[in-house]
Coordinates of C-alpha atoms and ligand atoms in Angstrom, one line a residue:
X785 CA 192.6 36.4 129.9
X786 CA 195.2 38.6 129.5
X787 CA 198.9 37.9 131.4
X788 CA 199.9 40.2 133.5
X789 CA 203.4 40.5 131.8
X790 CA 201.0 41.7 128.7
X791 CA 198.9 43.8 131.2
X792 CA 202.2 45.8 132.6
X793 CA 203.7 46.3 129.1
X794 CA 200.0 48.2 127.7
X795 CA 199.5 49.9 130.7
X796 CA 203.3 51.3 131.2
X797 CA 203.0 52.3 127.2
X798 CA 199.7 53.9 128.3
X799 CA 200.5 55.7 131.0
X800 CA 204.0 56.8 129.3
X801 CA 201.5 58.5 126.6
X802 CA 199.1 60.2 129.0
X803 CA 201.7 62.0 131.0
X804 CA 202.8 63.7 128.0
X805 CA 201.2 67.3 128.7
X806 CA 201.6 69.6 125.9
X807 CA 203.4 72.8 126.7
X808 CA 201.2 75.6 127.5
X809 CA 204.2 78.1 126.2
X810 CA 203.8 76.2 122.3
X811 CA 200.2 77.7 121.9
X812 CA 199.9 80.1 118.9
X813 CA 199.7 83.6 119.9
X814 CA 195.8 83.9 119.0
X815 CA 194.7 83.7 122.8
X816 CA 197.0 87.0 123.7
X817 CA 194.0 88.8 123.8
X818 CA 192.1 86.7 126.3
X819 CA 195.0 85.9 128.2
X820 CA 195.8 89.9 128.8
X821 CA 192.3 89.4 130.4
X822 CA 192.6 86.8 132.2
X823 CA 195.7 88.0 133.7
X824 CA 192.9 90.8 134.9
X825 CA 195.3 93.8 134.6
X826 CA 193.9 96.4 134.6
X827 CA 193.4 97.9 131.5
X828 CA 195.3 100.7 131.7
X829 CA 198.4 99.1 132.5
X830 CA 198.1 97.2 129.4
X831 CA 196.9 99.4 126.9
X832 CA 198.1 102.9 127.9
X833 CA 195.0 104.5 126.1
X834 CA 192.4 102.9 127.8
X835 CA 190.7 104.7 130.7
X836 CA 191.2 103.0 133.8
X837 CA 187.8 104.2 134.8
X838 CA 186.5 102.2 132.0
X839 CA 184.5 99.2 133.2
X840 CA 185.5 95.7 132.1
X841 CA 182.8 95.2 130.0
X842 CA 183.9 98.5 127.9
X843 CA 187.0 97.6 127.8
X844 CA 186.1 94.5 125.6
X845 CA 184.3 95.8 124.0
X846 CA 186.5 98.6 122.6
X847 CA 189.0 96.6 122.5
X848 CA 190.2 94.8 119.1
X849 CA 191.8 91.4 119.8
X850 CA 194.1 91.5 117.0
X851 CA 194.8 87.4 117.3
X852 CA 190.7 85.8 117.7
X853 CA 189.7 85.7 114.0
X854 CA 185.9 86.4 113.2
X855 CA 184.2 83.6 114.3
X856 CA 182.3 84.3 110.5
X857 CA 184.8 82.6 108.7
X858 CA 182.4 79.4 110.4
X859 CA 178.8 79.1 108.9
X860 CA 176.4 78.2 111.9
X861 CA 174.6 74.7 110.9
X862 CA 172.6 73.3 113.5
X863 CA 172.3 74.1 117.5
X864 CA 173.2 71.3 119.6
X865 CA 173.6 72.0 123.1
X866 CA 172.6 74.8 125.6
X867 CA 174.5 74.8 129.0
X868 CA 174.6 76.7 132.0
X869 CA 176.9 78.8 130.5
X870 CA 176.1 79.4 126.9
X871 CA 174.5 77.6 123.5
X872 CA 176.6 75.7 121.3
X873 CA 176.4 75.1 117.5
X874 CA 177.6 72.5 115.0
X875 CA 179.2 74.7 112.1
X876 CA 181.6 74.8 109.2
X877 CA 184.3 76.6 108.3
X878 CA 183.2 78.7 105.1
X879 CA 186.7 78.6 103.2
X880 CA 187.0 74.6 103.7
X881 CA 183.6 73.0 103.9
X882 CA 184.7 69.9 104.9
X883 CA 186.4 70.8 108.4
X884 CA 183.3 70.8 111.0
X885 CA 183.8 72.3 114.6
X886 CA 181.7 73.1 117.4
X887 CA 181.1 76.6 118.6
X888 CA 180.4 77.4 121.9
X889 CA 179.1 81.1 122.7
X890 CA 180.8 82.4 125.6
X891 CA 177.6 83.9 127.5
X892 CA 178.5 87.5 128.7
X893 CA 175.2 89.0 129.0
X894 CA 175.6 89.1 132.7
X895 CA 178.9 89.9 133.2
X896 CA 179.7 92.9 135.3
X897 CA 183.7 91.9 135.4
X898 CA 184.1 91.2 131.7
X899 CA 185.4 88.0 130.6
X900 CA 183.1 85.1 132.4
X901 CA 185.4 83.7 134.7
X902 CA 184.1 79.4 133.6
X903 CA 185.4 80.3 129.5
X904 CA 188.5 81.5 131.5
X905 CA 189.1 78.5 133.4
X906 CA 187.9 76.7 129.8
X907 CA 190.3 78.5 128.0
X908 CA 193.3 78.5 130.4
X909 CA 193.6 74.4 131.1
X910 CA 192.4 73.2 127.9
X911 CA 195.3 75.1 126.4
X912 CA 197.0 72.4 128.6
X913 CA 195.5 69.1 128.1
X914 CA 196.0 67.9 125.0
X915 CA 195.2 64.4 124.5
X916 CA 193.3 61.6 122.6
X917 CA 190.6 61.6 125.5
X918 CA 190.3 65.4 126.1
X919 CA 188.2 68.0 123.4
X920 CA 190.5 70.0 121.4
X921 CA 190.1 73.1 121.6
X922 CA 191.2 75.0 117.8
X923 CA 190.6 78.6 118.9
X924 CA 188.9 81.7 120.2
X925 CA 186.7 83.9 117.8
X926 CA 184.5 86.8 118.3
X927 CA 181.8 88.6 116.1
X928 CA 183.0 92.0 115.4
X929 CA 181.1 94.0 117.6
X930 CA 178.9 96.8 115.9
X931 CA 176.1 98.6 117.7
X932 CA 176.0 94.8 119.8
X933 CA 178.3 93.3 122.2
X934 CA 180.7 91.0 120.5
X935 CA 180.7 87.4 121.2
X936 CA 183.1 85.2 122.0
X937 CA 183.3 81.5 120.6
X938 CA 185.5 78.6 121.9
X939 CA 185.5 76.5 118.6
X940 CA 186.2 72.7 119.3
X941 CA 186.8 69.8 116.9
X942 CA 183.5 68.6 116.4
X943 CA 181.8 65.4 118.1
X944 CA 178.9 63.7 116.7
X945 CA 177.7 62.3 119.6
X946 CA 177.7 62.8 123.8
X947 CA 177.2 60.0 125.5
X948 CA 173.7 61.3 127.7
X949 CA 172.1 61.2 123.8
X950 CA 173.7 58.2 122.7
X951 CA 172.2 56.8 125.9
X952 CA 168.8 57.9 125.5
X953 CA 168.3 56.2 122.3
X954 CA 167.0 53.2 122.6
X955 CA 168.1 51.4 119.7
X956 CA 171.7 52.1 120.4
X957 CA 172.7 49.0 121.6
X958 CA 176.0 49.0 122.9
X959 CA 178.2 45.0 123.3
X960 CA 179.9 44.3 126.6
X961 CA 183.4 44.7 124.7
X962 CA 181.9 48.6 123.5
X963 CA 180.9 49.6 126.9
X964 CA 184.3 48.8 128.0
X965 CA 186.0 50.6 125.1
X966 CA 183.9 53.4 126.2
X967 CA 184.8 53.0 130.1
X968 CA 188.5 52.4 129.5
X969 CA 189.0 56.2 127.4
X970 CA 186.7 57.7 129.5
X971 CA 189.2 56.6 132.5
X972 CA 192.3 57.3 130.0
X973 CA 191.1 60.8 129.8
X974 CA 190.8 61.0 133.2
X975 CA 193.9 59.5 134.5
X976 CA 195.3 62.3 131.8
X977 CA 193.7 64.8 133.5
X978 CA 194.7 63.8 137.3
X979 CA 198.6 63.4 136.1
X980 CA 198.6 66.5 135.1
X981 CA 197.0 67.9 138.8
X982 CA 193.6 69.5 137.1
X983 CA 189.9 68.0 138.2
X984 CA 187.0 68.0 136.1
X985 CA 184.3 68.3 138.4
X986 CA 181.3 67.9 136.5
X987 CA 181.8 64.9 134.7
X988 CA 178.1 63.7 133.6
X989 CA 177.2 61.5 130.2
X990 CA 176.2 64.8 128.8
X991 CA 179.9 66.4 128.7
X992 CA 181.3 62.8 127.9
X993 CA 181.3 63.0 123.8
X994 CA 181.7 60.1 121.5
X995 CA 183.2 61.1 117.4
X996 CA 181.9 58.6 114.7
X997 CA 184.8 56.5 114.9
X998 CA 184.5 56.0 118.6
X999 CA 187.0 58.3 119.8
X1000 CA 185.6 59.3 123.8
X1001 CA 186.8 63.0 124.3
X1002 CA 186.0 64.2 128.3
X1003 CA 184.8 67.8 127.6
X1004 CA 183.2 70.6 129.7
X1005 CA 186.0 71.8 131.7
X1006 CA 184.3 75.0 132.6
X1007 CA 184.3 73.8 136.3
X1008 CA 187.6 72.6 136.1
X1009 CA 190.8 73.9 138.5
X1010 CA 193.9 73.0 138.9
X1011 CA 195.0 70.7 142.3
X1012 CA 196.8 73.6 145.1
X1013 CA 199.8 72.5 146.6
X1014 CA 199.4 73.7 149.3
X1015 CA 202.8 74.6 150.7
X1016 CA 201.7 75.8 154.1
X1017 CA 200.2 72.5 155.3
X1018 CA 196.9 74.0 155.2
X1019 CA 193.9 72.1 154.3
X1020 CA 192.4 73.7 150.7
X1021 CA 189.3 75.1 151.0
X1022 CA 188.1 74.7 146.9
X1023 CA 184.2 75.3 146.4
X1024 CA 181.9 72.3 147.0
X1025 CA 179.3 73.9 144.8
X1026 CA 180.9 72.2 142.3
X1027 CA 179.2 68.8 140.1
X1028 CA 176.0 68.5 138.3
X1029 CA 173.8 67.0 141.7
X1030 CA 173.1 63.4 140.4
X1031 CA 176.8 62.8 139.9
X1032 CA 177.8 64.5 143.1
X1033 CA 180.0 62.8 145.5
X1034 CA 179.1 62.3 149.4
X1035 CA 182.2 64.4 150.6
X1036 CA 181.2 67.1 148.5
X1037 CA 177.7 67.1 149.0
X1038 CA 178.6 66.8 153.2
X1039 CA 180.6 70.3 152.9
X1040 CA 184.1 68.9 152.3
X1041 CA 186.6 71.6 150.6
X1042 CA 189.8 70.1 150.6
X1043 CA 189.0 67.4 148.3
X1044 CA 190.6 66.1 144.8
X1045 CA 190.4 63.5 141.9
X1046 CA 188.3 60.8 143.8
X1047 CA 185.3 63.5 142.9
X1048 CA 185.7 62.8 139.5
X1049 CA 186.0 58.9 139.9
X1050 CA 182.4 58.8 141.7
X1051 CA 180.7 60.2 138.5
X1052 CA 183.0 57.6 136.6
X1053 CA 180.9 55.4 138.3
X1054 CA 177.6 57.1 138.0
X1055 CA 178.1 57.0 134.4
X1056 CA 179.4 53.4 134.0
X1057 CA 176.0 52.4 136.1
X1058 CA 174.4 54.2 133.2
X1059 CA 175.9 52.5 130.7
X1060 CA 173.8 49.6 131.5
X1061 CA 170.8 51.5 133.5
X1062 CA 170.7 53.6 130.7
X1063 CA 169.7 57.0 132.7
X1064 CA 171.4 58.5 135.8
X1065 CA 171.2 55.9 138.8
X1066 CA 170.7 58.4 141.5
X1067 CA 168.2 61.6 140.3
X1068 CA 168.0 63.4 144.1
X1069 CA 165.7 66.7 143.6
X1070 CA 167.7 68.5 146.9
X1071 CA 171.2 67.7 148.2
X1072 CA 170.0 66.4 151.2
X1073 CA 167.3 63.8 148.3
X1074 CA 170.5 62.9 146.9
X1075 CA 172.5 61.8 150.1
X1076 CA 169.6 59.6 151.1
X1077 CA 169.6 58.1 147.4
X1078 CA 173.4 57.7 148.2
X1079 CA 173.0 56.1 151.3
X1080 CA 170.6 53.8 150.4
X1081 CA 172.7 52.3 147.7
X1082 CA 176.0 52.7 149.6
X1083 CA 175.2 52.3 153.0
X1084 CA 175.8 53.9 155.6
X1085 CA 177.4 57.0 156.2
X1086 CA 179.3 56.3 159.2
X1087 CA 183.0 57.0 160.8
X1088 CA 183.2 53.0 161.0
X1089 CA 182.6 53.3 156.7
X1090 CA 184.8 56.6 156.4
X1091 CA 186.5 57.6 159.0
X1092 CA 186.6 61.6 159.5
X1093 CA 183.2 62.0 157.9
X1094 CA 182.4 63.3 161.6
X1095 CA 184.8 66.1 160.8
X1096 CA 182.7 67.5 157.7
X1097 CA 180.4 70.7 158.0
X1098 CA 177.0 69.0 157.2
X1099 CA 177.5 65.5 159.0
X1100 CA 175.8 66.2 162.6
X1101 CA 173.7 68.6 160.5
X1102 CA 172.4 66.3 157.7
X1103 CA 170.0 63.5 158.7
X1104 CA 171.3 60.5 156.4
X1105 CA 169.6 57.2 157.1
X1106 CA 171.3 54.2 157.8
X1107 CA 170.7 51.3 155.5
X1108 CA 172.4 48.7 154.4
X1109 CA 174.9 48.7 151.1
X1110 CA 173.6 47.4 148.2
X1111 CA 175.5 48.4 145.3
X1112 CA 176.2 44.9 144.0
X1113 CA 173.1 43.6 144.4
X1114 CA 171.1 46.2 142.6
X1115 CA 173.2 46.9 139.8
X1116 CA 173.3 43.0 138.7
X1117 CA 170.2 43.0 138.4
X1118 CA 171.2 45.0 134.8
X1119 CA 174.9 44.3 135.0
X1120 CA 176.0 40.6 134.2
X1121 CA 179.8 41.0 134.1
X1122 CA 180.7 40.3 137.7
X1123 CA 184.6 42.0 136.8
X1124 CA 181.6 45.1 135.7
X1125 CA 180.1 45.0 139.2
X1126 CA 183.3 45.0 141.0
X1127 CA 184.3 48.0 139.3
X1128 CA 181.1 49.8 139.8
X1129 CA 181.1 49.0 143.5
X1130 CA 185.1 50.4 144.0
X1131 CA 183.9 53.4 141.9
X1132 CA 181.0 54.0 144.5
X1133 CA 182.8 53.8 147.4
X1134 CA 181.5 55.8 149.9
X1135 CA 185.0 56.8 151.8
X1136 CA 186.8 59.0 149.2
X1137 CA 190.5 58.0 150.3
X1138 CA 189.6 54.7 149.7
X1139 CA 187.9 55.3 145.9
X1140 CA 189.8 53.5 143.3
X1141 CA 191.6 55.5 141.1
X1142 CA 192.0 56.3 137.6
X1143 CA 194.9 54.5 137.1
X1144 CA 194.0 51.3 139.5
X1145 CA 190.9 50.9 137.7
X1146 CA 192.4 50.6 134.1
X1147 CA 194.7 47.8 136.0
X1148 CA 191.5 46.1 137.2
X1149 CA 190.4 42.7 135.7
X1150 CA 187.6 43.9 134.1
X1151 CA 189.7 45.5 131.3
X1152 CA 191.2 43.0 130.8
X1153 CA 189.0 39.7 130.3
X1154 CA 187.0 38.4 127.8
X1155 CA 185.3 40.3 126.0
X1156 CA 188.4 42.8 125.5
X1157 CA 187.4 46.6 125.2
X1158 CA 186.5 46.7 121.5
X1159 CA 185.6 50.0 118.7
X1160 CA 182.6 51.4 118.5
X1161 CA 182.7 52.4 115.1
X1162 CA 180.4 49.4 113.5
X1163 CA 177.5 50.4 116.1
X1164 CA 178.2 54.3 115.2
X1165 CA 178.2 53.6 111.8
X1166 CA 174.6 52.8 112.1
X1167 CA 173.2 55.4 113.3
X1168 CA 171.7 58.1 111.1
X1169 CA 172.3 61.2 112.5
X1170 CA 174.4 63.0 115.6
X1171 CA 173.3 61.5 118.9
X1172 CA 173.4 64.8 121.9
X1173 CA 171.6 65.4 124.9
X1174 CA 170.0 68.6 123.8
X1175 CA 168.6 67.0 120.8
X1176 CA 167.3 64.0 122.7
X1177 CA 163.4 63.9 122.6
X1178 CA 161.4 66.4 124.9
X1179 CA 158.9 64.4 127.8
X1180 CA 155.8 65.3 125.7
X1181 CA 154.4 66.8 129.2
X1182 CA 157.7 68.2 130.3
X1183 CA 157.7 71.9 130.6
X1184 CA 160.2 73.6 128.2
X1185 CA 164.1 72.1 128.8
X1186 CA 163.0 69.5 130.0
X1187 CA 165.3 66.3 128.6
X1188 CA 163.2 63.4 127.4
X1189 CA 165.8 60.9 128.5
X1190 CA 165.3 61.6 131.9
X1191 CA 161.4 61.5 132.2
X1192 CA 161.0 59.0 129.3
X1193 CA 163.8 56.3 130.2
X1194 CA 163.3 53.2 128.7
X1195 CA 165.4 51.3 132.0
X1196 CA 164.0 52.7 135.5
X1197 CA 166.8 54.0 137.5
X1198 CA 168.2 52.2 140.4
X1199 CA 166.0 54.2 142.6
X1200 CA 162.8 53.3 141.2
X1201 CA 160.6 51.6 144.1
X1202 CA 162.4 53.0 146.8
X1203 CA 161.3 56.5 146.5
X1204 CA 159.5 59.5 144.1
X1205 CA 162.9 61.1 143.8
X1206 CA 164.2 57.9 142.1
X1207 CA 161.9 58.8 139.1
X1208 CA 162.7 62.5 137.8
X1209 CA 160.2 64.5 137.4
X1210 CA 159.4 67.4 134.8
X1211 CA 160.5 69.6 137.0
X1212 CA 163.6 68.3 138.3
X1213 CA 164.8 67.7 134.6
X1214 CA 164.3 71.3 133.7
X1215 CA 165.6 72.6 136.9
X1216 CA 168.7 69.8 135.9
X1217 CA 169.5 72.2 132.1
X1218 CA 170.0 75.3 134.4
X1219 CA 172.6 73.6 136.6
X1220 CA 172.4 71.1 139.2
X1221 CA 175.8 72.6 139.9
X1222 CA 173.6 74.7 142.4
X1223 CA 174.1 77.6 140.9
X1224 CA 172.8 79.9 138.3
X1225 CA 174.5 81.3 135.2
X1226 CA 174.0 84.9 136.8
X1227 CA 175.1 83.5 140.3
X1228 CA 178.9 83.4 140.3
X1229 CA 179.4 84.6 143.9
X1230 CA 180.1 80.8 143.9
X1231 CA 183.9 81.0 142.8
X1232 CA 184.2 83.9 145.1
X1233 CA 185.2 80.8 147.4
X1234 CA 188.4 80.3 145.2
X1235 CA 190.8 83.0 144.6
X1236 CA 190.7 84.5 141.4
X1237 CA 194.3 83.7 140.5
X1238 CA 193.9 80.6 142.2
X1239 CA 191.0 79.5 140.1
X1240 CA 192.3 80.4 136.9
X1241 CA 195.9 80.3 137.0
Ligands
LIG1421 N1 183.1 69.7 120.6 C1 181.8 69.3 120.6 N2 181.3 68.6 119.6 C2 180.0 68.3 119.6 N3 179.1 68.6 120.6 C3 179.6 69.4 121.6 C4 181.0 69.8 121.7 N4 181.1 70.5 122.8 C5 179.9 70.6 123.4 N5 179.0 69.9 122.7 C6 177.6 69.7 123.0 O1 177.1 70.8 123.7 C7 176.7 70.5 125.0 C8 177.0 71.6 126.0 O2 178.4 71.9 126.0 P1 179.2 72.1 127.3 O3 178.9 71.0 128.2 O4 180.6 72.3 126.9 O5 178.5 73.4 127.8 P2 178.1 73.9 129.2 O6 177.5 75.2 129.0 O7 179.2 73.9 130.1 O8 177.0 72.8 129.6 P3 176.4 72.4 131.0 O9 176.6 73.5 132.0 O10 175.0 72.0 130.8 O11 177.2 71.2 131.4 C9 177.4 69.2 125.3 O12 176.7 68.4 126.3 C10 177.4 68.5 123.9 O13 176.2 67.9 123.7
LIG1422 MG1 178.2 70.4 129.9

């Protein structure tokens, strides 16, 4: 056991380290171009030239970004993901083949207002987060555009892993002391992220990626936004469309808009649980599935358990049953660390004032007992070849996108013997690859909730 004199010291040393954002005002000039855009001038303001009655999507397209280099200087090697909001693509760089990246295509087929508003928001607060935890991003590139479009690509260090594929193969077999290695950057990156006022809101295993030498980098921030202060005492009203549905929180899915970082902390949790359950614990099919799977392992959803649910939109609307909490008790039956279970249960805490946060749960005991968080590099090492979701096998009945480790999962989920939705089906996996955000690549009316300075700036 560690003292808590030695606790203190690491975590103050920590904590000094993760508050150290990056200046925004130090970035290279390369993003001029797309931050003229996503100032959303018009046009002709900027570029005297330019038509004002040109259409956003012209304008791009006439327009020659003088600082995004030609995203053909990378040679594409292998796809490895596909979104909601675009494909991505291991490649490397042509003049120095030993510097691999990621590239991931900024989708504007259906753009009618130019630049997709999720790269934006991408583009905008990675620029800001730079950290140990958090995906760098290198750069914006676009092809040159000839009788096509051009594209636009936001090339990443590469990752060889996420954590949904490492997950879903079966002979990576993580040790108690790895788990936690994983858990504590995973919570670094996050307590990075809430110091610094931004919220993830889709944090999932599949946007949680792992490099060969163990490094956890949070990535996905395409649903990201910074935190309002709200100066008028208001209450913020942020979009609860937001988070892939099996790692949505209650408040959200119950209508709540002025919420914050405990959102993120709830999928912390989902994805610990899946550390050990090895696919998602809670696989609802409908928002209203999901808050009965909720209820059922967190009990009920009363004012006694969280006072002022009564206040949210969908409360008297929603009929949630009333059973009794069980979080412990089901998750030992795969988790055997007791400081583990006490985590999980604080992560899944129903009443979101009350969640633990970031920065309490890298103080809690279970980071700091026998076995102590230790590198995954030796497992890594092991393994063959790049470990991502997209890659993961396909359920040999499964209609197309549909991810094996969801319908072939070697654990059951928590769920399983309580009800169908416990078990996901074909078709609730390949619904899952267009978005269990709740919302369609072509569907943006979504941020329409969020003003648009608000939601990038
Ligand atoms: N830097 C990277 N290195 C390696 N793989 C990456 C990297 N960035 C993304 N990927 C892979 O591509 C997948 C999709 O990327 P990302 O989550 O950023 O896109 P998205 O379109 O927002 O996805 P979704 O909407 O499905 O969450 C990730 O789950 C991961 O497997
Ligand atoms: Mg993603």
């Amino acid at each position: 056991m560690v003292t808590l004199g030695q606790r203190r010291t690491a975590l103050s040393l920590e904590i000094k380290k993760k508050l150290q954002l990056s200046c925004f005002f130090n970035r290279p000039l390369y993003l001029v171009g797309v931050r003229a855009m996503s100032g959303h001038v018009p046009p002709s303001s900027l570029f005297p030239g330019v038509q004002s009655s040109l259409s956003n999507a012209k304008y791009i397209e006439n327009y020659n970004f003088p600082f995004c280099e030609e995203v053909c200087k990378y040679e594409k090697l292998a796809k490895i993901g596909q979104g909601t909001f675009g494909e991505v693509f291991k490649a490397r760089e042509k003049r120095d083949k030993n510097k691999i990246v990621a590239l991931k295509k900024v989708l504007m087929e259906n753009e009618k207002e130019g630049f997709p508003i999720t790269a934006l928001r991408e583009i905008r607060i990675l620029q800001q987060l730079r950290h140990e935890n958090i995906v760098n991003l290198i750069e914006i590139c676009n092809s040159k555009a000839t009788q096509y479009k051009s594209t636009f690509y936001l090339v990443f260090d590469f990752c060889e892993h996420d954590l949904a594929g490492l997950l879903s193969n079966y002979y990576v077999d993580f040790h108690p002391g790895e788990v936690k290695m994983i858990m504590k950057q995973l919570l670094n990156g996050l307590c990075f992220i809430h110091g610094n006022k931004i919220i993830h809101r889709d944090m999932k295993a599949a946007n949680v990626l792992i490099t060969k030498q163990g490094v956890l980098k949070l990535a996905d921030f395409g649903l990201a936004r910074a935190i309002s202060i709200n100066k008028s005492g208001q209450p913020n009203r942020y979009t609860n469309r937001v988070v892939t549905l099996w790692y949505r929180p209650p408040e959200l899915l119950l209508g709540e808009r002025n919420y914050g970082p405990p959102v993120d902390l709830w999928g912390a949790g989902c994805i610990m649980a899946e550390m050990w359950t090895r696919a998602p614990i809670m696989q609802g099919e409908t928002e209203q599935g999901q808050l009965k799977l909720i209820a059922e392992l967190c009990g009920p959803i009363t004012p006694e358990s969280w006072p002022g649910v009564e206040n949210l939109d969908l409360y008297r609307i929603i009929d949630i049953p009333k059973k009794t909490r069980t979080v412990k008790e089901r998750l030992r039956r795969y988790v055997k660390d007791q400081y583990a279970v006490d985590l999980l249960d604080k992560l899944l805490c129903l009443n979101p004032a009350k969640r633990i946060d970031a920065h309490a749960a890298l103080d809690h005991d279970y980071f700091w007992t026998d076995p102590m968080p230790e590198s995954l590099e030796k497992t890594l090492s092991q393994l063959g070849q790049s470990m991502f979701e997209f890659l993961a096998p396909r359920h040999p009945g499964g209609s197309q996108g549909t991810v094996g480790r969801r319908a072939g999962t070697p654990i059951p989920p928590v769920g399983v013997g309580s009800t169908s939705a416990g078990l996901v089906t074909a078709a609730a996996a390949a619904s899952g690859r267009q978005g269990h955000h709740g919302y369609h690549q072509s569907d943006l009316s979504v941020f329409a909730e969020e003003s648009y300075m608000d939601r990038v700036f």
